[in-house]
XYZ file of C-alpha atoms in Angstrom:
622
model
C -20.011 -7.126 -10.384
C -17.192 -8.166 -12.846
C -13.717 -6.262 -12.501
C -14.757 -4.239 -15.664
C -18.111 -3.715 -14.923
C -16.924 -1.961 -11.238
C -14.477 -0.162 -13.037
C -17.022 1.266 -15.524
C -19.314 1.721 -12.590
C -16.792 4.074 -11.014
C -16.150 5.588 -14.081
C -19.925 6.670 -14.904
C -19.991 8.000 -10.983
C -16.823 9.831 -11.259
C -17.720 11.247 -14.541
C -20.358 12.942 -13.148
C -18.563 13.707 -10.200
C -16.170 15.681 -12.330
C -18.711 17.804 -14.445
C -19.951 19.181 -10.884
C -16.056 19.754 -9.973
C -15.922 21.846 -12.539
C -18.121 24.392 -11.504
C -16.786 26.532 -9.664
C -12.852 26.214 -10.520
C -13.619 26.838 -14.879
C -14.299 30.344 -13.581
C -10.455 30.747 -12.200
C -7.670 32.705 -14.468
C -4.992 30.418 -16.487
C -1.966 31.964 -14.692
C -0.037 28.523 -13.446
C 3.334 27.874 -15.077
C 5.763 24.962 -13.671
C 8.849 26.239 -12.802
C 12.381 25.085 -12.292
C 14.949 23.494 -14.375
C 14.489 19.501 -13.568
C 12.877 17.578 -15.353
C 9.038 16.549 -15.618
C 7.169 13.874 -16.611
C 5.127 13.650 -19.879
C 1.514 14.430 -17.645
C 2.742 17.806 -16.634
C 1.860 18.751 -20.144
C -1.775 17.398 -19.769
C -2.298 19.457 -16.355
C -5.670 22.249 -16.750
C -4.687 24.782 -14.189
C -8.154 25.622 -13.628
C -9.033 22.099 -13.231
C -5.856 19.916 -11.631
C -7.114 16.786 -10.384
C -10.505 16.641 -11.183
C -11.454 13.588 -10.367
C -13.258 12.358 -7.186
C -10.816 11.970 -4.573
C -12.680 9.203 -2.233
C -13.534 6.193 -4.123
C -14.713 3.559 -1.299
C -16.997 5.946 0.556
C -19.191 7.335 -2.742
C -21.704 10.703 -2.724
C -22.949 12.292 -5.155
C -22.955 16.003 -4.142
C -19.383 17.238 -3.817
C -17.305 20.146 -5.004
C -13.362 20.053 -5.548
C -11.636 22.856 -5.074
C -8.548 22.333 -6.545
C -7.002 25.103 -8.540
C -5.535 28.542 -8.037
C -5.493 29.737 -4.572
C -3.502 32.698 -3.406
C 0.012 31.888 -0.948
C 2.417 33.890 1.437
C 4.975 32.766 3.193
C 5.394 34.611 6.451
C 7.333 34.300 9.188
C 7.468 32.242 12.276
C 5.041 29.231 13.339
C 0.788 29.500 12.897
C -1.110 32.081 14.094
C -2.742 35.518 12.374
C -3.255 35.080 8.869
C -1.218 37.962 6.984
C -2.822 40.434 5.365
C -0.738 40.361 2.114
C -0.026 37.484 -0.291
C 3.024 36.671 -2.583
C 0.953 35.125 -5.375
C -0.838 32.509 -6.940
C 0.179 28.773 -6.221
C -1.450 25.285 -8.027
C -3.250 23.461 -5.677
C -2.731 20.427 -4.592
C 0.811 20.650 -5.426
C 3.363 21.314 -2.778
C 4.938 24.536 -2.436
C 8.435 23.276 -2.814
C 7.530 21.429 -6.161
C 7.404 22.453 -9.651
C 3.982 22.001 -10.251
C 2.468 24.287 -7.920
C 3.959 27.046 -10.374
C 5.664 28.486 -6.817
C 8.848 26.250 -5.876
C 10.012 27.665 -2.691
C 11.224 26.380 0.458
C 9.205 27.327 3.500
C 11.553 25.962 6.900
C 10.636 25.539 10.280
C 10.917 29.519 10.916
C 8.162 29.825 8.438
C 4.511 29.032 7.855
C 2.779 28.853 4.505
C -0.449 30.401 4.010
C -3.038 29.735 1.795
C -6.447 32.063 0.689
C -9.046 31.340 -1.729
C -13.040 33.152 -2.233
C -15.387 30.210 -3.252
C -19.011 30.246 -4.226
C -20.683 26.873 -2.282
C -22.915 24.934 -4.800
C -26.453 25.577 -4.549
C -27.143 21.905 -3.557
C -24.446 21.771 -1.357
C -25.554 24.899 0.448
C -28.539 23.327 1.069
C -26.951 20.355 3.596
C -24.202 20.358 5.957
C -21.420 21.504 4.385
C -18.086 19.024 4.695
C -14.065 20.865 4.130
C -12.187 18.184 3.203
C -8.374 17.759 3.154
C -6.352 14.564 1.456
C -3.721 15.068 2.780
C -1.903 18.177 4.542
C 2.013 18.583 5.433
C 1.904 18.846 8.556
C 0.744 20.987 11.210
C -2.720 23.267 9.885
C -5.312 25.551 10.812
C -8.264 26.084 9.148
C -9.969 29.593 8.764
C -13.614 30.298 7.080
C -14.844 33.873 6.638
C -11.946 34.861 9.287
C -13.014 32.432 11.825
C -11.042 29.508 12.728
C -12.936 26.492 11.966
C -10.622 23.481 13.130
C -6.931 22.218 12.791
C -5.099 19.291 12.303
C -1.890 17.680 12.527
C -0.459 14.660 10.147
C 1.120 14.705 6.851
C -0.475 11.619 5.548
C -4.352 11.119 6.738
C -7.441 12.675 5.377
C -9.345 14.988 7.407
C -12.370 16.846 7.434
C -14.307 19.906 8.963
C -17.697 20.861 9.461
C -17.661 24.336 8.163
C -21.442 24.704 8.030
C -21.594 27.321 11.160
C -19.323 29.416 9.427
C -20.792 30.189 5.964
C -21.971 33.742 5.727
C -24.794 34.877 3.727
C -23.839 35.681 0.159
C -22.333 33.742 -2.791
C -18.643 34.552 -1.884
C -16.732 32.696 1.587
C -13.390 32.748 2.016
C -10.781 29.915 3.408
C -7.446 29.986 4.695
C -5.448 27.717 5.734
C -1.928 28.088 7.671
C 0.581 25.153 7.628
C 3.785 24.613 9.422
C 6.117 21.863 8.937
C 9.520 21.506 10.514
C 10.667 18.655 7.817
C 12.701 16.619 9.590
C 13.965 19.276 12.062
C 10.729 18.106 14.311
C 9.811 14.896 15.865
C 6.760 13.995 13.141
C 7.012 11.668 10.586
C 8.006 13.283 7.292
C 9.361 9.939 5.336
C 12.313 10.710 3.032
C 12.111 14.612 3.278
C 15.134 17.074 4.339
C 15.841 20.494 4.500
C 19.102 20.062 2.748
C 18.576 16.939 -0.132
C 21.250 14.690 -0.563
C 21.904 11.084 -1.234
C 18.590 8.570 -0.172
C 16.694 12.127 1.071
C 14.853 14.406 -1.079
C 13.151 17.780 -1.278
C 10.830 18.716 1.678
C 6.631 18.489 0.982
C 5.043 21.549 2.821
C 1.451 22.057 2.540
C -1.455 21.162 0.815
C -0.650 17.994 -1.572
C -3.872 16.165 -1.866
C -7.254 16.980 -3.156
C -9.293 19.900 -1.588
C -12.773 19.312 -1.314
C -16.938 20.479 -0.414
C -19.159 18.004 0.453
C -22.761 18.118 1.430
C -24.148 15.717 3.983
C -27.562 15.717 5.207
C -28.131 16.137 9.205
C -27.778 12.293 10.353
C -25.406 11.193 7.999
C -22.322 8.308 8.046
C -18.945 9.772 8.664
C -17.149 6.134 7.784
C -17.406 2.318 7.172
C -15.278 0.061 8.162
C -15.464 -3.398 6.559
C -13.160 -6.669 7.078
C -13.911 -10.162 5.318
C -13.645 -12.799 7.093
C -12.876 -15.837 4.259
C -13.104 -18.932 6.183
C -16.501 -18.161 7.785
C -17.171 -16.738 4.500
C -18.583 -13.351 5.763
C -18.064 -9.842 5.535
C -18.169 -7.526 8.993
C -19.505 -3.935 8.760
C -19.618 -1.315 10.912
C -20.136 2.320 10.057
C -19.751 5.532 11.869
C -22.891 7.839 11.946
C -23.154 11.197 13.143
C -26.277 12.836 14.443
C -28.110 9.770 14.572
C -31.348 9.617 16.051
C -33.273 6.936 18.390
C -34.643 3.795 16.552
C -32.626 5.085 13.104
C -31.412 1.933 11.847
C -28.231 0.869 9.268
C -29.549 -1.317 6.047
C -25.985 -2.764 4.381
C -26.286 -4.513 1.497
C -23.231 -6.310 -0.711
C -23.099 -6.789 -4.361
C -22.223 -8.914 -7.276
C -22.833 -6.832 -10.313
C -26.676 -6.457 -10.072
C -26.935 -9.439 -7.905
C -27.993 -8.506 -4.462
C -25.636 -11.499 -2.722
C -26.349 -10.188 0.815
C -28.380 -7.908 2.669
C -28.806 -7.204 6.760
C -30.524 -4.495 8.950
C -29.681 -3.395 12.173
C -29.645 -0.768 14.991
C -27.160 1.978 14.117
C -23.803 1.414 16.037
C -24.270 -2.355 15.572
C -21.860 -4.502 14.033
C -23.258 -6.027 10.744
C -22.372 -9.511 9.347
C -23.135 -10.604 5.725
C -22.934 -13.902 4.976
C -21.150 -13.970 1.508
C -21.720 -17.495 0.121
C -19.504 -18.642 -2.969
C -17.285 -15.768 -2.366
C -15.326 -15.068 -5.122
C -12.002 -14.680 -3.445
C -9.397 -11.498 -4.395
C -6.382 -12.240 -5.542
C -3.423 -10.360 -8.341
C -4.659 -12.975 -10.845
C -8.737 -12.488 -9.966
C -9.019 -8.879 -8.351
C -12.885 -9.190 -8.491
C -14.585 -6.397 -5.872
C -18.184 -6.410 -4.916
C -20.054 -3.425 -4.099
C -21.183 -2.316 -1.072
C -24.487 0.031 -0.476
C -24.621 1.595 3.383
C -27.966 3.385 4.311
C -29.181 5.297 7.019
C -32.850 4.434 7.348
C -35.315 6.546 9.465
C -39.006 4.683 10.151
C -38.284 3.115 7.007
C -37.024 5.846 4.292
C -33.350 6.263 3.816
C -31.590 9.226 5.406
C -28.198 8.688 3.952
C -27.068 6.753 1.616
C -23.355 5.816 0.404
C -21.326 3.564 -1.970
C -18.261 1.531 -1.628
C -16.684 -2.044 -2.163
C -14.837 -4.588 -0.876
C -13.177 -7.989 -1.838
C -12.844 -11.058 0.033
C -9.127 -12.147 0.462
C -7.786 -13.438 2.873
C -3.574 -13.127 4.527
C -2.391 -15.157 6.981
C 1.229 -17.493 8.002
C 1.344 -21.227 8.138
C 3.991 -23.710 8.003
C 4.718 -25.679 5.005
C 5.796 -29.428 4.843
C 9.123 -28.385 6.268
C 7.778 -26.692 9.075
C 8.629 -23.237 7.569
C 6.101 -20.622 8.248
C 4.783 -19.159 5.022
C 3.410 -16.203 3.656
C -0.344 -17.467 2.743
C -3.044 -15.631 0.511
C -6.287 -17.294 0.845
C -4.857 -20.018 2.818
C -2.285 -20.801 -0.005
C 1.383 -19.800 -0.287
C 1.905 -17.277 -2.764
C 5.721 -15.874 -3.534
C 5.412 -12.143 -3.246
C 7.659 -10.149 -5.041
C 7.304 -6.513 -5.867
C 9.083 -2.858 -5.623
C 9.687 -0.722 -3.267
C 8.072 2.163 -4.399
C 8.215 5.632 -3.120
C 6.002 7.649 -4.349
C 7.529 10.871 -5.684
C 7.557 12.973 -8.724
C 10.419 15.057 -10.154
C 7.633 17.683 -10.932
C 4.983 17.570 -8.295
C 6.945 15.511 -5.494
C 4.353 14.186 -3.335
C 1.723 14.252 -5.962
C 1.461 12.714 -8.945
C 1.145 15.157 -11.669
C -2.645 13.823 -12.675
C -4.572 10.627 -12.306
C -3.376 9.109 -14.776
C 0.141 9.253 -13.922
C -1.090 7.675 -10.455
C -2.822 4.855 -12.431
C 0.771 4.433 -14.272
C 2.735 3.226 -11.715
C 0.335 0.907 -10.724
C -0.239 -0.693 -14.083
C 3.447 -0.928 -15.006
C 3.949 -2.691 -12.026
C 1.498 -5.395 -12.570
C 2.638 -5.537 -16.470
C 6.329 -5.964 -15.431
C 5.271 -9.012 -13.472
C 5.128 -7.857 -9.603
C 2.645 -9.283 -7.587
C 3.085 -6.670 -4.666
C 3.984 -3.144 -4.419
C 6.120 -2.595 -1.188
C 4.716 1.644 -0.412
C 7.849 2.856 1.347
C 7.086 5.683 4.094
C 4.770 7.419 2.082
C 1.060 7.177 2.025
C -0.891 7.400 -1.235
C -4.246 9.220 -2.110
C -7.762 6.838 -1.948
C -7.102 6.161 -5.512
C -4.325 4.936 -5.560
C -5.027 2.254 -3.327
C -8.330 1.592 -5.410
C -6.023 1.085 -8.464
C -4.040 -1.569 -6.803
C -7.480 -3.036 -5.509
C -9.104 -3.300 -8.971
C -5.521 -3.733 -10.811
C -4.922 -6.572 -8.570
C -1.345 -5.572 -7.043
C -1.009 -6.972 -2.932
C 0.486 -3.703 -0.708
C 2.703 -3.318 2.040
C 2.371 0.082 3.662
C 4.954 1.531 5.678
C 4.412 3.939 8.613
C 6.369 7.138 6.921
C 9.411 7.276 9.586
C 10.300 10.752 11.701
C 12.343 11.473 15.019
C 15.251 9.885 13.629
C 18.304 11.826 15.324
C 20.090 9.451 17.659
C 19.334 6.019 16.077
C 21.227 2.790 17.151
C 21.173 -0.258 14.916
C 21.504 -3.779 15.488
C 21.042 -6.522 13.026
C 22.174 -9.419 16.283
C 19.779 -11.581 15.760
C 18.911 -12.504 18.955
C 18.544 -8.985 20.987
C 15.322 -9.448 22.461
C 15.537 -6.993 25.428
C 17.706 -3.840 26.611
C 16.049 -0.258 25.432
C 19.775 0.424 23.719
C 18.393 -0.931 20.802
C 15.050 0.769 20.649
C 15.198 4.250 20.422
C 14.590 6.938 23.121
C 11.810 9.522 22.005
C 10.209 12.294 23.911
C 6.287 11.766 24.973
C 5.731 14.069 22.487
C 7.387 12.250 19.438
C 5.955 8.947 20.908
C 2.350 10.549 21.153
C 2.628 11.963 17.722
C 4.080 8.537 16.241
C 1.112 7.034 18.343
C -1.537 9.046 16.847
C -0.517 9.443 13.275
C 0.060 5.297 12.784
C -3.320 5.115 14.300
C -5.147 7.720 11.959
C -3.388 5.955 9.023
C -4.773 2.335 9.593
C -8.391 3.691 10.019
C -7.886 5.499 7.186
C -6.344 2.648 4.673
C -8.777 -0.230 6.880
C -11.234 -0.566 3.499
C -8.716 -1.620 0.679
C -7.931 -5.212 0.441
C -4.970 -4.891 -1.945
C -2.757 -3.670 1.802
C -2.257 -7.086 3.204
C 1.135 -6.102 5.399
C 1.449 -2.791 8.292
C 5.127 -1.966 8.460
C 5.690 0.609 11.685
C 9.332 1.096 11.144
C 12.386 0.572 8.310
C 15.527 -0.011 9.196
C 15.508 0.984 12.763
C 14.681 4.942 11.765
C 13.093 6.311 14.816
C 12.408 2.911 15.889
C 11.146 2.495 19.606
C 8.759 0.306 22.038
C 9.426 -2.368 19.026
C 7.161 -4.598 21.114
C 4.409 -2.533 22.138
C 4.088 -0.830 19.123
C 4.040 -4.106 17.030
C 1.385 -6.000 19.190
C -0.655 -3.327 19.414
C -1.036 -2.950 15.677
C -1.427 -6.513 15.558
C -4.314 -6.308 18.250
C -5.755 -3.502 16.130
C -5.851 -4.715 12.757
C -5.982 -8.536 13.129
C -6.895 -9.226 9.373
C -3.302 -7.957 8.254
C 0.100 -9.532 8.997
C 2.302 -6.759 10.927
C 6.013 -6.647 9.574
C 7.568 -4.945 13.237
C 10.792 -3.539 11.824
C 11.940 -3.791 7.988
C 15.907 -4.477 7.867
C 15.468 -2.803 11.208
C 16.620 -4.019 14.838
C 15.283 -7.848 15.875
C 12.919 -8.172 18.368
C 10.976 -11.573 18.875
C 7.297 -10.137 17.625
C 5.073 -9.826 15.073
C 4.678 -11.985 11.791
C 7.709 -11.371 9.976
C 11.569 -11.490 9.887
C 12.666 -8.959 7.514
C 16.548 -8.526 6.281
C 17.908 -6.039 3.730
C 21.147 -6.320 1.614
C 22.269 -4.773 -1.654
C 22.296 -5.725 -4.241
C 22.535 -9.603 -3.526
C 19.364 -11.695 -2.813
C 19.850 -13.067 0.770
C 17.043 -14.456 2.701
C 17.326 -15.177 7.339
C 18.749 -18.979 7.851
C 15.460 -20.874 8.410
C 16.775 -23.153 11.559
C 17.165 -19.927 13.822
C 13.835 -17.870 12.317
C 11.989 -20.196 9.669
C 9.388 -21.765 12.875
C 8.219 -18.857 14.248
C 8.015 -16.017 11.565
C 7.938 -15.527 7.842
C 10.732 -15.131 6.226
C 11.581 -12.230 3.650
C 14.031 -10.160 1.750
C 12.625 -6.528 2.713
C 15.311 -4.931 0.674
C 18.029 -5.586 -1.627
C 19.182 -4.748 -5.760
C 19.237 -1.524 -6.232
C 21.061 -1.851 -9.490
C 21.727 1.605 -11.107
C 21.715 2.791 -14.469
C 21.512 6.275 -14.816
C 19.781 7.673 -18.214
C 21.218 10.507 -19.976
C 17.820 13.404 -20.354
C 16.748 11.940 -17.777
C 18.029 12.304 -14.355
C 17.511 15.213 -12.030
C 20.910 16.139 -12.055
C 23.706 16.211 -14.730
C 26.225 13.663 -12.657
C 27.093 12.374 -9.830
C 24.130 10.423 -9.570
C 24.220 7.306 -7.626
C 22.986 3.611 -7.322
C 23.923 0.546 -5.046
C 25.217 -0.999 -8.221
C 25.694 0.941 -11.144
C 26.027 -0.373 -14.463
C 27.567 1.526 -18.132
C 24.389 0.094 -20.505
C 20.752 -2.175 -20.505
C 22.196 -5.334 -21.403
C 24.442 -5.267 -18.508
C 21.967 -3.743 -16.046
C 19.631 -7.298 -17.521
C 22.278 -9.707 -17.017
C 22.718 -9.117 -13.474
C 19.083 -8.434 -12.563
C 18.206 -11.938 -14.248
C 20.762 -13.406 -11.962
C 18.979 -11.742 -9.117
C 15.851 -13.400 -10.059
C 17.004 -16.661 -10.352
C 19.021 -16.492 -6.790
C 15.636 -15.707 -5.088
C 14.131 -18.530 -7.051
C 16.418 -20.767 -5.612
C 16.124 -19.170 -2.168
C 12.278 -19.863 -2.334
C 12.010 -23.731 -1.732
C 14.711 -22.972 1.665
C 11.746 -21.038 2.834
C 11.741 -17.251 1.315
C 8.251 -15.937 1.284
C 8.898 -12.536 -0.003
C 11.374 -9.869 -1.516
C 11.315 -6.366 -2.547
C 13.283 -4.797 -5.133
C 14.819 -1.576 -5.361
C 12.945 0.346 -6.596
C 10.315 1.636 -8.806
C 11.546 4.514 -10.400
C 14.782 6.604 -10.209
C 14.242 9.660 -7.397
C 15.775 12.816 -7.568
C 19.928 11.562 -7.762
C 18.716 7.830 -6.984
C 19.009 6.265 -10.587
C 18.212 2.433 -9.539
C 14.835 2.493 -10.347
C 13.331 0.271 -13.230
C 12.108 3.350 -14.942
C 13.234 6.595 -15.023
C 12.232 9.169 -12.689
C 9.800 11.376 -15.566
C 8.725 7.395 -15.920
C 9.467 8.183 -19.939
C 12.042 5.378 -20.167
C 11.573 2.145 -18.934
C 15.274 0.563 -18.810
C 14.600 -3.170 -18.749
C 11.883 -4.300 -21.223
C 8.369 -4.777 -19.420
C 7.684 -8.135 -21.598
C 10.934 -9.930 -20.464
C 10.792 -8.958 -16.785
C 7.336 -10.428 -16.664
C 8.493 -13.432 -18.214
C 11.529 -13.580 -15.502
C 9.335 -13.163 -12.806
C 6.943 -16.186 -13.826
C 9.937 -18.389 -12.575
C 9.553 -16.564 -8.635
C 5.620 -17.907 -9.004
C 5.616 -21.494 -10.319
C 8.826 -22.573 -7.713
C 7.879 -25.731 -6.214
C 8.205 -25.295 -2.272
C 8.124 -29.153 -1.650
C-alpha cells in the first residue's frame, strides 16, 4: 500500500474505532476546566472533556472491538504509599492528563508521602462483554495497583511501557463495574527512572508527571487470542521475521501471517504457533525520510482451518547499520548507504498537559514540523512517546533515537577522558534494586517500541546520569535488539562499546578527532546549540528565563544558527555522521527551542531552515 493509501487505511479503522469510544464517555458531565496561570497551547481549546483523546491508542497491533475510557474519573490524594483505597474523593480530574498538569482540570502535586487515587463506574460494551475483557494502560507514572469491583486485579511498575490486565474474572453481573487505580511515584526522590522530572523545578528539570498520562482502555479478545507481534526486516536477505505471542493457544492451532502492498498480497506463510515466521519480501520497497512507504501486515490465529484471532499492523523494510567509508571512517549507514542525520532533541512536554500532548493532533505537530523544517531524525530525549507517535514518525518519514528516560542519579561522577576503559569510579554505584528496576524497565521499553522502523538508535544513558555497568548494559542491548545501532552513553562517560562515540558541547558544532575514534565507532555530535531566544506571551515565566546562548531578536538568533549549520557541514567530510540540535521547543524556563513552548510561534522560518539543512544532506564525504 502507498504512504497515503495506509494512512487513509488507518484513518477509516480509527474512525470507526472512535464512534465506539464514544459510547460510553458522551454520557459523562462537562465539568473539566484547565487551571493555572501558564500558558497553553492553541489544542487545549479543541479538548471535549467527555471525549479527550479519542482516538485509538495502538496503531501496529489493530482490533476492532475496543472501548476508551478516557474522560472524567473521580481523584483523592491520600496519604502515605499504596494500599486501601479511601473511601472519599477530592473531585473530578481529566484523564489521561497528569495530576500535576493543567489539563487534568486538578494541578496538584502528589510527593513521595502521597499516593493518588483514581475511581470511575463504567458500563462494558455489549460486544466486549461477550469476550475476554482486556484493561489497558499507556502509560502509568509509576508504581500502580489496579482494583475492579473492590478486588485487586494486578499492578505494575514503569512510567513509560504499556500494560495490560485481564479483568474478565472480576466483572460482576450488572451494567455498572467500578475501577480504581492507586499510583505512587517518588519523582526523583526514588531510584526509577523519571527523565527530567523534580519535586522542586528549576533550570534543565521540570514539573513532576504522577499518574495516569496515556490512554485508558477495554478491549475484547476472544479465548486463544495474540497478546503481541514482533517483526524485524531483514534487507539484505530481503525478508521480514515474525513472531507473535499467543495466549491460550491450543494443540495443532496454527499462525497464518501475511504482508501487504496495498491490495497486493506480496507474501504469505503458515506455521505452528510459537514458530518463527519468515516472509520473503521480493522488490522490497525500502523505508527511508524521503520514501516512508509501510506495508501491512495481517496475523491470524487459525484453528482446523477457520481463524480464531485476527489482527492488523505494518512494517517497513529499512535497514541501519556502520561501515567505513573510503577513509576508513566508520559511518552511520541507512540501507547500506551513508545518510547525514541531523535532527532535534526533542522532549516531549507540554506547558498544559506535560507529559501528554493536549490532543492528537498536537502529537502529529511536532512530528510534521520537524520533517518540514528539514530534520531527518528526531533525537526522543528520556521520554517515551504514545504508539502514535511513533506511527507518525513511521508514516511521516522522520529516523528516531530513543533514549532510556534516566533515574537514580544522586552521586554521579563524570568523565569525558577519552580513554577510561576500566575502574567502576566512572560508572556509577546503584543498589540491586535501582539496577533491577533500570534492568526491567529498559527491557519492557524495547519490546514495547520493537515494531516501528522510524527508531533506528537505543540510547541507555545521557550524559553519565545514573550511568552504570556501561559495558554490560550496552552489549546486552546490543545482543537483544541486533537490528538497531546502540548509542552506550550520550555526552556521557567513554567506555570502548557499542556503535557510537557521542560528544556534547554548546552551542558550537564539535565532532570526536577521527584518528583516536573514527575506526572503530561512529562518530556524532549528541548535543550542542541551544541558542535562546525567549518570546514575549510566550514563555512560562515572566523572566529569568534561560538558554545556552541567548540572543535580543530572529535575525540574530538566524545568523548564528546558519553558522552552526555550515560548521557541521564542514565537519561532515572529516567523518561526522550525526548531530542533534537543541531542541525542539522551549520547556517550561528553557527558551532554546525552535518554537515556542505553546508551539504558536515558530522563531526561525520553517522554509529557510529546510533550505539550510539541504547543505548537511548533499555534502560530499569523498
Amino acid at each position: 500500500m502507498k504512504k497515503t493509501g495506509k494512512r487513509e487505511f488507518v484513518s477509516v479503522l480509527l474512525g470507526l474505532f472512535c464512534l465506539q469510544a464514544g459510547h460510553l464517555v458522551a454520557q459523562q458531565p462537562a465539568v473539566w476546566q484547565p487551571v493555572g496561570n501558564k500558558i497553553r497551547s492553541a489544542w487545549a481549546e479543541n479538548i471535549d472533556p467527555k471525549q479527550p483523546l479519542p482516538e485509538y491508542p495502538r496503531p501496529n497491533l489493530v482490533r476492532s472491538g475496543w472501548q476508551n475510557l478516557n474522560g472524567s474519573w473521580e481523584y483523592a490524594i491520600a496519604p502515605g504509599k499504596l494500599g486501601t483505597a479511601p473511601t472519599g474523593y477530592d473531585g473530578q480530574i481529566l484523564v489521561p492528563y497528569a495530576v500535576e498538569s493543567s489539563l487534568s482540570g486538578v494541578g496538584k502535586t502528589v510527593g513521595k508521602d502521597s499516593s493518588l487515587w483514581y475511581r470511575r463506574t463504567i458500563a462494558v460494551d455489549k460486544d466486549i462483554r461477550k469476550q475476554r475483557v482486556l484493561l489497558h494502560f499507556g502509560a502509568v507514572d509509576w508504581q500502580c495497583e489496579v482494583y475492579v469491583n473492590g478486588q485487586k486485579a494486578g499492578s505494575h511498575e514503569g512510567g513509560y511501557d504499556p500494560f495490560s490486565i485481564d479483568i474478565t474474572s472480576y466483572l460482576k453481573k450488572g451494567a455498572d463495574q467500578e475501577i480504581a487505580v492507586g499510583v505512587w511515584d517518588p519523582t526523583n526522590e526514588g531510584p526509577q527512572p523519571n527523565g527530567k522530572q523534580v519535586v522542586n523545578p528549576h533550570g534543565i528539570w521540570y514539573t513532576p508527571v504522577t499518574g495516569i498520562w496515556q490512554t485508558v482502555w477495554l478491549e475484547g479478545v476472544p479465548e486463544t487470542y495474540i497478546a503481541a507481534t514482533k517483526q524485524t526486516p531483514d534487507v539484505d536477505q530481503r525478508k521480514l521475521l515474525v513472531q507473535a505471542a499467543v495466549e491460550s493457544a491450543k494443540e495443532g492451532d496454527q499462525l497464518r501471517i501475511s504482508a501487504w502492498k496495498g491490495q497486493e498480497k506480496v507474501a504469505e506463510e503458515t506455521a505452528a504457533v510459537g514458530a518463527d515466521v519468515s516472509l520473503s519480501i521480493g522488490n522490497a520497497e525500502l523505508w527511508s525520510p524521503s520514501n516512508p512507504f509501510l506495508y501491512d501486515l495481517k496475523v491470524s490465529v487459525l484453528r482446523k482451518g477457520k481463524v480464531v484471532d485476527e489482527v492488523s499492523s505494518y512494517f517497513a523494510m529499512r535497514k541501519i547499520s556502520m561501515g567505513k567509508d573510503a577513509k576508513g571512517i566508520q559511518r552511520m549507514l541507512l540501507n547500506n548507504e551513508f545518510l547525514f542525520q541531523y535532527g532535534p532533541l526533542d522532549q516531549g512536554w507540554w506547558p498544559d498537559g506535560l507529559y501528554t500532548a493536549p490532543t492528537d493532533e498536537a502529537l502529529r505537530f511536532d512530528v510534521e514540523k520537524t520533517k518540514a523544517m528539514g530534520f531527518n531524525m528526531i533525537r526522543k530525549h528520556i521520554k517515551v512517546e504514545p504508539a502514535r507517535w511513533y506511527y507518525y514518525c513511521d508514516s511521516i518519514g522522520v529516523m528516531v533515537w530513543q533514549d532510556m528516560p534516566s533515574g537514580d542519579l544522586g552521586g554521579n561522577h563524570w568523565d569525558m577522558r577519552p580513554g577510561i576503559t576500566s575502574g567502576k569510579q566512572h560508572d556509577k554505584d546503584r543498589s540491586a534494586a535501582s539496577e533491577a528496576i533500570y534492568r526491567k524497565e529498559w527491557k519492557a521499553i524495547l519490546d514495547a517500541l520493537h515494531n516501528y522502523p522510524s527508531i533506528v538508535v537505543w540510547v541507555p544513558f545521557n550524559e553519565a546520569w545514573g550511568q552504570f555497568k556501561t559495558v554490560e548494559i550496552t552489549e546486552w542491548t546490543m545482543k537483544y535488539d541486533p537490528s538497531r545501532l546502540v548509542n552506550s552513553a550520550s555526552g556521557g562517560n567513554f567506555f570502548p562499546t557499542g556503535h557510537i562515540f557521542d560528544i556534547h558541547n554548546y552551542p558550537d558544532a564539535v565532532m570526536p578527532r577521527p584518528e583516536l575514534f573514527g575506526n572503530d565507532r561512529i562518530l556524532v555530535l549528541g548535543e550542542f546549540g541551544g541558542l535562546g531566544l525567549p518570546i514575549e506571551g510566550h514563555t512560562w515565566q515572566e523572566k529569568d528565563n534561560w538558554g545556552y546562548q541567548s540572543f535580543k531578536n530572529v535575525d540574530e538568533l538566524k545568523n548564528r544558527y546558519k553558522g552552526l549549520v555550515s560548521d557541521l557541514a564542514r565537519l561532515i567530510p572529516l567523518g561526522l555522521s550525526a548531530a542533534v540540535y537543541t531542541q525542539t521547543t522551549d520547556v517550561e524556563i528553557e527558551t532554546n527551542g525552535l518554537m515556542t513552548y505553546d508551539r504558536k510561534v515558530i522563531k526561525m522560518p520553517e522554509t529557510e531552515l529546510h533550505q539550510w539543512h539541504q547543505q548537511l544532506y548533499n555534502t560530499k564525504t569523498d
